[in-house]
């Protein structure tokens, strides 16, 4: 660990409104290491059904190492979260884990409804803001987006999205972060993040703090694309962010649509089984502040062509 790492941790903690932060070599390692480290035997972990794979693996690790109890609740359904929470006795410690922005669907966790449930049942709340930082809350994440950051116990983030690098971090109370530093095996037994990557993240923090118009720009692009795709009759689910899925359903049509975009020089992420259920085959698109209006118009034009060529229904 160099002074550069410590500087980054201090700035990240301040940026997301936490007392302390700890930098990991990858974002995946953050969840894989943090979740088992903070849980104890017979504790309870409750997660949204559609959280990121790194959270799922972290929960599995905690189950093996600490014999924790684990349950999922229906995606972004606070009522089901409460039903699950109320099924447990009051004494065991409980941790609720959500994605701030869900990576495949682009929808936002309902923190204003989730937080009162956590308080009612004495649960801690961990938010994975991998896809929220640089986008929501003026760039500071989901808690700031809803004005409830002080009610979030732990915030996780990655550097491979808005920070144009690699790595990740966990942030929260000083005592909790220090505990994670001592007991998160993926942190202890991995090489530190290279200084060049750390410097990149620091530079990106400068940009986010000094050029807020970039955050405004990416959200403006997202709003435009969502509006126009819905007008065309595309099914884009419940997305509220610049992550915009096009849910096609039929795997062959999904692959055909992906091929049309690829040949037009436009890259989309294709999601088919086993990554998603067969009826939810989709193209995942995501947008950047640096995309020009002309580029966005070109993408939308290809969407118009694809809908007729592949015969995609709404």
C-alpha positions as CSV (number, residue, x, y, z in Angstrom):
1,X,0.0,0.0,0.0
2,X,1.4,3.4,-1.1
3,X,0.4,6.9,0.0
4,X,-1.5,7.1,-3.3
5,X,-3.8,4.2,-2.2
6,X,-4.4,6.0,1.1
7,X,-5.2,9.3,-0.7
8,X,-7.7,7.5,-2.9
9,X,-9.4,5.8,0.1
10,X,-9.7,9.1,1.9
11,X,-11.1,10.9,-1.2
12,X,-13.5,8.0,-2.0
13,X,-14.9,8.0,1.6
14,X,-15.5,11.7,1.4
15,X,-17.1,11.5,-2.0
16,X,-19.6,8.9,-1.0
17,X,-20.3,10.4,2.4
18,X,-18.7,7.6,4.6
19,X,-16.1,7.7,7.4
20,X,-13.6,5.4,5.7
21,X,-13.0,3.3,2.5
22,X,-10.8,0.4,1.5
23,X,-9.5,-0.2,-2.0
24,X,-9.5,-3.8,-3.5
25,X,-7.8,-5.1,-6.6
26,X,-11.1,-5.7,-8.3
27,X,-14.7,-4.9,-7.8
28,X,-15.6,-8.6,-7.7
29,X,-13.2,-9.1,-4.8
30,X,-14.9,-6.4,-2.8
31,X,-18.1,-8.3,-2.4
32,X,-16.4,-11.7,-2.3
33,X,-14.3,-10.5,0.6
34,X,-16.5,-8.0,2.5
35,X,-19.6,-10.2,2.9
36,X,-18.0,-13.2,4.7
37,X,-15.8,-10.8,6.7
38,X,-18.6,-8.9,8.3
39,X,-20.9,-11.8,9.0
40,X,-20.9,-14.2,12.0
41,X,-22.2,-17.7,12.6
42,X,-26.0,-17.9,12.2
43,X,-26.4,-14.3,11.0
44,X,-28.9,-13.7,8.2
45,X,-28.3,-12.3,4.7
46,X,-31.2,-11.1,2.6
47,X,-30.6,-10.1,-1.0
48,X,-32.6,-8.9,-4.0
49,X,-33.1,-11.8,-6.4
50,X,-31.2,-9.9,-9.2
51,X,-28.1,-8.8,-7.4
52,X,-24.7,-9.0,-9.2
53,X,-22.9,-12.4,-9.4
54,X,-20.1,-11.1,-7.1
55,X,-22.7,-10.6,-4.3
56,X,-24.2,-14.0,-4.9
57,X,-20.7,-15.6,-4.6
58,X,-19.9,-13.5,-1.5
59,X,-23.1,-14.7,0.1
60,X,-22.2,-18.3,-0.8
61,X,-18.8,-17.9,0.7
62,X,-20.4,-16.6,3.9
63,X,-22.7,-19.5,4.0
64,X,-19.8,-22.0,3.8
65,X,-17.5,-20.2,6.1
66,X,-19.9,-18.8,8.7
67,X,-23.0,-21.0,8.4
68,X,-25.1,-17.8,7.7
69,X,-28.8,-18.1,6.7
70,X,-29.6,-16.7,3.3
71,X,-32.8,-15.7,1.5
72,X,-33.6,-13.9,-1.7
73,X,-36.6,-11.6,-2.1
74,X,-38.5,-10.8,-5.3
75,X,-36.8,-8.3,-7.5
76,X,-37.1,-4.7,-6.3
77,X,-40.2,-5.7,-4.2
78,X,-40.0,-4.0,-0.7
79,X,-43.2,-5.8,0.4
80,X,-41.6,-9.2,-0.3
81,X,-38.5,-8.0,1.5
82,X,-40.6,-7.3,4.6
83,X,-42.3,-10.7,4.3
84,X,-39.0,-12.4,4.2
85,X,-37.6,-10.3,7.1
86,X,-40.6,-10.9,9.3
87,X,-40.2,-14.7,8.9
88,X,-37.0,-14.6,10.9
89,X,-36.7,-14.3,14.7
90,X,-35.6,-10.8,15.9
91,X,-32.3,-11.8,17.6
92,X,-29.9,-12.8,14.7
93,X,-28.0,-10.0,13.0
94,X,-29.4,-9.2,9.6
95,X,-27.8,-7.7,6.5
96,X,-29.8,-6.6,3.4
97,X,-27.8,-6.3,0.2
98,X,-29.0,-4.6,-3.0
99,X,-27.6,-3.2,-6.2
100,X,-28.1,0.6,-6.3
101,X,-28.6,0.2,-10.1
102,X,-29.2,-3.3,-11.3
103,X,-26.6,-4.1,-13.9
104,X,-28.8,-5.9,-16.4
105,X,-32.1,-4.0,-16.1
106,X,-30.9,-0.5,-15.3
107,X,-33.6,-0.1,-12.7
108,X,-32.9,1.6,-9.3
109,X,-33.3,-0.1,-5.9
110,X,-36.2,1.4,-4.0
111,X,-34.1,2.7,-1.1
112,X,-36.8,5.0,0.3
113,X,-39.0,1.9,0.9
114,X,-36.2,-0.5,1.8
115,X,-34.6,1.6,4.5
116,X,-37.7,1.8,6.8
117,X,-38.0,-2.0,6.6
118,X,-34.3,-2.4,7.5
119,X,-34.8,0.0,10.5
120,X,-38.0,-1.8,11.6
121,X,-36.3,-5.2,11.8
122,X,-32.8,-3.9,12.9
123,X,-31.1,-4.9,9.7
124,X,-27.9,-3.3,8.2
125,X,-28.0,-2.2,4.6
126,X,-25.2,-2.6,2.0
127,X,-25.6,-1.0,-1.4
128,X,-23.5,-2.0,-4.4
129,X,-23.1,1.2,-6.3
130,X,-21.0,-0.2,-9.1
131,X,-23.4,1.2,-11.7
132,X,-24.6,4.2,-9.8
133,X,-21.4,6.1,-9.1
134,X,-20.8,8.7,-11.8
135,X,-24.5,8.6,-12.8
136,X,-26.9,9.0,-9.9
137,X,-27.0,11.6,-7.1
138,X,-24.8,14.0,-9.0
139,X,-22.4,11.1,-9.4
140,X,-22.2,10.2,-5.7
141,X,-24.5,7.2,-5.9
142,X,-28.0,5.9,-5.1
143,X,-28.1,7.2,-1.5
144,X,-27.6,10.7,-2.7
145,X,-30.0,10.2,-5.5
146,X,-32.8,9.6,-2.9
147,X,-31.4,11.9,-0.2
148,X,-30.9,9.0,2.2
149,X,-27.2,8.4,2.2
150,X,-26.9,8.6,6.0
151,X,-29.2,5.6,6.3
152,X,-27.0,3.3,4.2
153,X,-24.4,1.4,6.3
154,X,-22.0,0.2,3.6
155,X,-21.4,1.4,0.0
156,X,-19.5,-0.7,-2.5
157,X,-18.2,0.7,-5.8
158,X,-16.0,-0.4,-8.7
159,X,-13.5,1.5,-10.9
160,X,-14.3,-0.3,-14.2
161,X,-17.4,1.8,-15.0
162,X,-17.4,5.6,-14.5
163,X,-13.8,5.6,-13.2
164,X,-12.3,4.1,-16.4
165,X,-9.9,1.9,-14.6
166,X,-10.0,-1.4,-12.6
167,X,-10.5,-2.2,-9.0
168,X,-13.1,-1.5,-6.4
169,X,-13.8,-0.3,-2.8
170,X,-15.9,-0.7,0.2
171,X,-16.9,2.3,2.4
172,X,-18.6,2.7,5.7
173,X,-17.9,3.4,9.4
174,X,-14.2,3.3,10.3
175,X,-14.5,0.3,12.6
176,X,-16.3,-1.7,10.0
177,X,-13.8,-0.9,7.3
178,X,-10.9,-1.7,9.6
179,X,-12.5,-5.0,10.4
180,X,-12.9,-5.8,6.7
181,X,-9.2,-4.8,6.2
182,X,-8.2,-7.4,8.8
183,X,-10.5,-10.3,7.8
184,X,-11.3,-10.0,4.1
185,X,-9.1,-12.7,2.6
186,X,-9.4,-11.5,-1.1
187,X,-8.0,-8.2,0.2
188,X,-5.3,-9.6,2.4
189,X,-3.9,-12.2,-0.1
190,X,-4.1,-10.2,-3.3
191,X,-1.6,-7.8,-4.8
192,X,-2.4,-4.1,-4.3
193,X,-4.0,-2.1,-7.1
194,X,-1.2,-0.8,-9.4
195,X,-0.4,2.9,-8.9
196,X,-1.3,3.7,-12.5
197,X,-4.8,2.5,-11.9
198,X,-5.0,4.4,-8.7
199,X,-3.9,7.6,-10.4
200,X,-6.5,7.1,-13.1
201,X,-9.3,6.8,-10.5
202,X,-8.0,10.0,-8.7
203,X,-8.1,11.8,-12.0
204,X,-11.6,10.6,-12.7
205,X,-12.7,11.8,-9.3
206,X,-11.3,15.3,-10.2
207,X,-13.4,15.2,-13.4
208,X,-16.6,14.2,-11.5
209,X,-16.1,16.9,-8.9
210,X,-15.1,19.7,-11.3
211,X,-17.2,18.9,-14.3
212,X,-20.8,18.0,-13.1
213,X,-22.1,18.7,-16.5
214,X,-20.8,15.3,-17.6
215,X,-23.2,13.5,-15.1
216,X,-26.0,15.7,-16.4
217,X,-25.1,14.8,-20.0
218,X,-25.1,11.0,-19.5
219,X,-28.5,11.2,-17.8
220,X,-29.9,13.4,-20.6
221,X,-28.7,10.9,-23.2
222,X,-30.3,8.0,-21.2
223,X,-33.6,9.9,-21.0
224,X,-33.6,10.6,-24.7
225,X,-32.9,7.0,-25.7
226,X,-35.5,5.5,-23.2
227,X,-38.2,7.9,-24.5
228,X,-37.5,7.1,-28.2
229,X,-37.2,3.4,-27.7
230,X,-40.5,3.2,-25.8
231,X,-42.1,5.3,-28.6
232,X,-40.9,2.8,-31.1
233,X,-42.6,0.0,-29.2
234,X,-39.5,-1.7,-27.7
235,X,-39.8,-3.4,-24.3
236,X,-37.0,-1.8,-22.1
237,X,-38.4,-2.9,-18.8
238,X,-38.2,-0.6,-15.8
239,X,-34.9,1.1,-16.5
240,X,-34.4,4.6,-15.2
241,X,-30.7,5.0,-16.1
242,X,-28.3,5.0,-19.1
243,X,-28.3,1.2,-18.8
244,X,-31.0,0.3,-21.2
245,X,-32.0,-3.3,-22.0
246,X,-34.0,-4.3,-25.0
247,X,-36.0,-7.3,-24.0
248,X,-36.7,-9.4,-27.1
249,X,-37.4,-12.8,-25.5
250,X,-36.7,-15.0,-28.6
251,X,-33.1,-16.1,-28.6
252,X,-32.8,-16.3,-32.4
253,X,-34.2,-12.8,-32.9
254,X,-31.9,-11.5,-30.1
255,X,-28.9,-12.9,-31.9
256,X,-30.1,-11.5,-35.2
257,X,-30.6,-8.1,-33.8
258,X,-27.1,-8.2,-32.2
259,X,-25.6,-9.1,-35.5
260,X,-27.3,-6.2,-37.3
261,X,-26.0,-3.7,-34.7
262,X,-22.5,-5.3,-34.9
263,X,-22.3,-5.0,-38.7
264,X,-23.5,-1.4,-38.4
265,X,-20.5,-0.7,-36.1
266,X,-22.5,-0.5,-32.9
267,X,-21.6,-2.8,-30.0
268,X,-24.3,-4.1,-27.7
269,X,-24.1,-6.8,-25.0
270,X,-26.2,-9.8,-25.8
271,X,-27.7,-11.8,-22.9
272,X,-29.1,-15.3,-23.6
273,X,-29.4,-18.4,-21.5
274,X,-27.8,-19.3,-19.1
275,X,-27.1,-15.7,-18.3
276,X,-30.9,-14.9,-18.3
277,X,-34.1,-17.0,-18.5
278,X,-35.0,-18.0,-22.0
279,X,-38.0,-15.6,-22.1
280,X,-35.8,-12.7,-21.1
281,X,-33.2,-12.8,-23.9
282,X,-32.1,-9.2,-24.4
283,X,-29.6,-6.7,-25.8
284,X,-28.0,-4.6,-23.1
285,X,-27.0,-1.1,-24.2
286,X,-25.3,1.5,-22.1
287,X,-24.4,5.1,-22.8
288,X,-21.6,7.6,-22.0
289,X,-21.4,11.3,-21.5
290,X,-19.0,11.4,-24.4
291,X,-21.4,10.0,-27.0
292,X,-22.4,12.8,-29.4
293,X,-25.9,13.6,-30.4
294,X,-25.1,12.4,-33.9
295,X,-23.9,9.0,-32.5
296,X,-27.1,8.6,-30.4
297,X,-29.2,9.5,-33.5
298,X,-27.4,6.8,-35.5
299,X,-28.0,4.2,-32.8
300,X,-31.7,5.1,-32.7
301,X,-31.9,4.9,-36.5
302,X,-30.5,1.4,-36.4
303,X,-33.1,0.5,-33.8
304,X,-35.8,1.6,-36.2
305,X,-34.3,-0.6,-38.9
306,X,-33.8,-3.6,-36.6
307,X,-37.4,-3.6,-35.4
308,X,-38.7,-4.2,-38.9
309,X,-35.9,-6.5,-40.1
310,X,-36.1,-8.8,-37.1
311,X,-39.8,-8.3,-36.5
312,X,-39.5,-7.5,-32.8
313,X,-42.7,-6.9,-30.9
314,X,-43.2,-4.4,-28.0
